[in-house]
Amino acid sequence: MTSYQIPRNSLAWMLLAQVAVSAPHIVRLPIWITLVCVACGLWRIMVYQGRWNYPSRWVKVALAIFGFAGIPLGYDKLTGVEPAIALLIVAFFLKLLEMHHKQDAYVVILLGYFVAITEFLFFQSIPYTIYMFFSVLLITTALIGLHQTKTHIQPMRTFRTAAILLGQALPLMIVLFVLFPRISPLWTVPLQSSMGRTGVTDSMSPGDIASLAQSDELAFRVTFDGQVPRNRQLYWRGLVLSEFDGKTWTTSNGLVQRGVWRSNQDQPPWVDAIEMRGEEFSYNIVLEATQQNWLFALTMPEVPQNNKLVVLAHYNIASRIPIRNTLRYQLTSHLGSVLSRELNDYWKGQYTKIPLYSNPRTQVLAKKMLTEASSSREYIDDVLRMYNQQEFIYTLKPPLLGRNSIDEFIIDSKKGFCEHYASSFVFMMRAAGIPARVVVGYQGGEYNPRGNYFSVRQFDAHAWTEVWLKDQGWVRFDPTSAVAPERIERGLEAAVEDENTFLFDSPLSIFRYRQLLWLTDLRLQLDAIGHYWDAWVVGYTPETQMSLLSKYLGDMDKQKIYFLMLGVFFAILGTIGVFILSKRSSAVLRPAEIEYLKFCRILEKKGYRRHHGEGPNDFAARVSLSLPSLRDEINSVTKAYIEAVYVNEVEADLLSLKKAVRVVRFKSLASVD
Amino acid sequence: MQDVIQKTITQIGTVVLGKEHQIKLALTCLISGGHLLIEDLPGMGKTTLSQTLAKVLGLSFNRIQFTSDLLPADILGISVFEKETSRFTFHPGPIFNQLILADEINRATPKSQSALLEAMEERQVTIEGETRKLPSPFFVIATQNPNSQAGTFPLPESQLDRFLMRIQLGYPDPASERILMKGVDRRILLKKLDSIVDLSTLNELQSEGRRVKVSDSLLDYVQRLVAYTRGAPEFAYGLSPRGALALLSCAKTWAFIDGRTHVVPEDVQAILPGVVEHRLRETADIQGHGGSALAQRLLSQVDIIG
């Protein structure tokens, strides 16, 4: 069998492209899958050089088993995106050993495009996008190389051709991106939760937020329309935790089940209990994927007219589906709103519930302080004063706590991060019979003057409390501000300046080098670009598309978008087509040539086609032989044409040519032979 | 004038049988003022054709048989010391003739080949520091065996380009071959031939040929042909402007021989293989002889109206 050998040029680019598209996946692949892939690549090179033969069936089976067996061994479960991608990559490389025909090379190249896309399941940032463009460029180069001769030895020229092709495809790509009717995904891709960003979760134990504060990952970005609140007003409320087991706070499941309200439903009583008041701020949040449902907002947002968002009974908002991609939402908040002036006994019971025998020393302390205070308001102030005046320390490195965590914190160690303060404060309130709950979310954010927005990062994660007071409803108390007011005013970095623990686990984080002004400036600039990318490219959802198009083109529906897309698409293709055609016929046909072509068409209808490149005399001679009835007419047309085009080039000849062509047409119509 | 040409063609036709097209091509080449390369197997009548041409056109003729030990001095001439005068006198070589037959040019070493080819281009030779003009007109008809034969030095592209045309004679048709076998020896026949054209007539033919009209439409056609060779991937490289000029001047002469004062596309098509085949190489086989296939492709891919 003389097997097909793919051109050297193409093979080199193909291997390069394979490495490029699978490189980002390597960190997630089990090591033996990588080994199988490398083995396949090396074998292919040996085959190309003629040193080795194609592997025998048994070798292929062995490699396949080894590769596929690596998948269940390398991952905990077989469902999900990562094992599927691993499978794809193994197949992608194994196919190298089976490239006997050109079709096989096509399969490899198409798989390459597919593998390139899969990277977007994990990351969608600008650097990844640029990298993927580069990978696609390499694959396209391999595809072009496949169609070049084996002796083609200028790989860079192939690369250039591919770059030009991709460059030309760019306008169409943009049209498709902006105008292609977007549909919400029909299925959701089951990403393993370890891959998603964690951020704030629905349970809080001592140390959780402190470890979250080690990350400089972005949580969300906020753009205010018009007025911007002060830093200490920026409490991005996320989850409300009301169940306590002595150590860990969790959300109350029963409450979440019952208290869900959508703007298109009738208002339940707890929604009626919201009184919108105070300063009004309108803002736009671009939330990074969290794999969770809840959203962050300043209290209390107006309920958005959007059936994708719901309001929960804790007066926090959530998305109906987990946030797997960047999500954009617009809210208007009234910062002085009063929430739930009335609270019935059932709920009072719920919000004062503590495990009976947990943290006994704190319970005793609370009882003692309550008897000393004249009112519950005074009691609250006393507790806050206790944090402020006793030797409490705000630290990112709190000591580990045991079973009775609050006892150990309040009475013994007195060293804690915001969750310690929030947790102990709520416990103290509940122990005194005052309804209270923990709120987790983010506090503050960094203002970026380049893009006029706030970036809220994981180290801005925060826990605070809400206490229900008669006639005032739920009131926010932040015990952390009693210990470390600079945390609220200037952020975490300022608060832990003295102990120098800000991001101490990530020495390379760019945030640790704020003293370098140019670096900060560069970071803000890049961050601003990233913001627009997230807002307009990654966050370009069906809703954003509709609202964008409606803004410029009036009312839009799916069908209109579809027609618009097709229109623009074909307009671009048409322009290119016209450009190519106009370039091709740079010499406009002369009138005599047009006449002669008419004559050719007449004869073509009779079954005598002038060959491409056939001269007029040759054609006349050939046709006259088989069409003797028209011989004279054909000859006179040919003669007139030659006179007009090759001899004289004057108008007069054109007339006689036209006349001769007319005669031919007439005669050919008259005689059907 | 037309009579002279027709008579010339018939006259040559009596010696070289059944090869009217090739005779016309050879004549076209010479009237256009270019050198001719005839490539064919031995014994196909290459030498006979060139001898007949020389005789009929009334040109002084000499033949150089190229061999592997031929030296440049054997072609150009040499200065010899003479006892009587005690001086060196130049003895001109065979190149000082109006029509040279360089037989089996690819048997000689590149050094000797280039001595001839330089003379062809410059129409003068420089020997021992002295430049000597070659007679006018000066034609070279070179013959060569196909390169695949043993013991040959193929001419490089740059030297092939010096020949205006390359033609192949091919086997004669059976009828002509029969006459050939029945008739007298060609060499005797050759001696009986009269020259029809003299020097002034030849000059006149050449200037008449140059006056043939070329219309814009035809120039477009030639330009499209040339552009195709430069753009299509199967061509290793395109035709040079010299190649384009060669096409045009040969087409004019062909039209003139045909008795017309204007060029039609058929003229270009008739001479195109002869003019371009040796100037083109296939991309897929850059060393090979893909020229004639490429010329056919060129003719079928480029239309006369574009």
GROMACS .gro file of N, CA, C and O in nm, chain B residues 1 13 19 21 38 44 79 84 112 122 154 173 185 200-201 203 211 225 259 263 268 276 282:
model
   92
  674MET      N    1   0.598   4.051  -5.239
  674MET     CA    2   0.662   4.009  -5.115
  674MET      C    3   0.605   3.874  -5.070
  674MET      O    4   0.677   3.785  -5.030
  686GLY      N    5   1.011   2.310  -4.854
  686GLY     CA    6   0.924   2.193  -4.844
  686GLY      C    7   0.964   2.081  -4.937
  686GLY      O    8   0.931   1.965  -4.912
  692LYS      N    9   0.652   1.902  -4.347
  692LYS     CA   10   0.674   1.974  -4.221
  692LYS      C   11   0.646   2.122  -4.241
  692LYS      O   12   0.722   2.207  -4.193
  694HIS      N   13   0.433   2.331  -4.121
  694HIS     CA   14   0.414   2.413  -4.002
  694HIS      C   15   0.549   2.448  -3.938
  694HIS      O   16   0.575   2.563  -3.904
  711ILE      N   17   1.627   2.379  -3.226
  711ILE     CA   18   1.548   2.265  -3.270
  711ILE      C   19   1.582   2.147  -3.181
  711ILE      O   20   1.699   2.111  -3.166
  717MET      N   21   1.616   1.323  -3.737
  717MET     CA   22   1.481   1.368  -3.766
  717MET      C   23   1.480   1.480  -3.870
  717MET      O   24   1.376   1.533  -3.902
  752SER      N   25   4.429   3.356  -3.281
  752SER     CA   26   4.540   3.428  -3.344
  752SER      C   27   4.660   3.335  -3.357
  752SER      O   28   4.697   3.268  -3.261
  757GLU      N   29   5.631   3.470  -4.176
  757GLU     CA   30   5.667   3.567  -4.278
  757GLU      C   31   5.658   3.709  -4.225
  757GLU      O   32   5.746   3.792  -4.241
  785SER      N   33   3.201   2.610  -2.354
  785SER     CA   34   3.189   2.633  -2.498
  785SER      C   35   3.050   2.681  -2.534
  785SER      O   36   3.032   2.767  -2.619
  795GLU      N   37   2.514   3.928  -2.795
  795GLU     CA   38   2.581   4.057  -2.820
  795GLU      C   39   2.595   4.086  -2.970
  795GLU      O   40   2.617   4.200  -3.009
  827PRO      N   41   2.268   1.987  -2.018
  827PRO     CA   42   2.148   2.065  -2.050
  827PRO      C   43   2.172   2.215  -2.037
  827PRO      O   44   2.246   2.259  -1.949
  846ASP      N   45   0.494   1.214  -4.164
  846ASP     CA   46   0.377   1.129  -4.188
  846ASP      C   47   0.414   1.022  -4.291
  846ASP      O   48   0.512   1.039  -4.366
  858ASP      N   49   1.886   1.144  -5.258
  858ASP     CA   50   1.950   1.186  -5.135
  858ASP      C   51   1.928   1.335  -5.113
  858ASP      O   52   1.939   1.416  -5.205
  873SER      N   53   1.894   4.213  -4.915
  873SER     CA   54   1.804   4.329  -4.907
  873SER      C   55   1.660   4.283  -4.892
  873SER      O   56   1.581   4.343  -4.819
  874THR      N   57   1.625   4.173  -4.961
  874THR     CA   58   1.489   4.122  -4.947
  874THR      C   59   1.462   4.078  -4.803
  874THR      O   60   1.356   4.104  -4.746
  876ASN      N   61   1.604   4.193  -4.535
  876ASN     CA   62   1.583   4.315  -4.453
  876ASN      C   63   1.442   4.367  -4.470
  876ASN      O   64   1.377   4.410  -4.375
  884ARG      N   65   0.578   4.586  -3.923
  884ARG     CA   66   0.471   4.684  -3.943
  884ARG      C   67   0.331   4.625  -3.924
  884ARG      O   68   0.234   4.697  -3.932
  898LEU      N   69  -0.246   3.623  -2.124
  898LEU     CA   70  -0.166   3.499  -2.129
  898LEU      C   71  -0.047   3.509  -2.035
  898LEU      O   72  -0.021   3.420  -1.955
  932GLY      N   73   0.015   3.648  -4.482
  932GLY     CA   74  -0.036   3.744  -4.579
  932GLY      C   75  -0.132   3.844  -4.520
  932GLY      O   76  -0.217   3.899  -4.590
  936VAL      N   77  -0.275   4.117  -3.665
  936VAL     CA   78  -0.258   3.992  -3.590
  936VAL      C   79  -0.393   3.948  -3.535
  936VAL      O   80  -0.470   4.031  -3.485
  941VAL      N   81  -0.120   3.419  -3.249
  941VAL     CA   82  -0.053   3.402  -3.120
  941VAL      C   83  -0.055   3.255  -3.081
  941VAL      O   84   0.046   3.200  -3.035
  949VAL      N   85   0.699   2.975  -2.590
  949VAL     CA   86   0.700   2.970  -2.444
  949VAL      C   87   0.744   2.837  -2.384
  949VAL      O   88   0.785   2.833  -2.269
  955GLU      N   89   0.718   2.355  -1.475
  955GLU     CA   90   0.607   2.319  -1.386
  955GLU      C   91   0.650   2.334  -1.240
  955GLU      O   92   0.763   2.301  -1.206
   0.00000   0.00000   0.00000
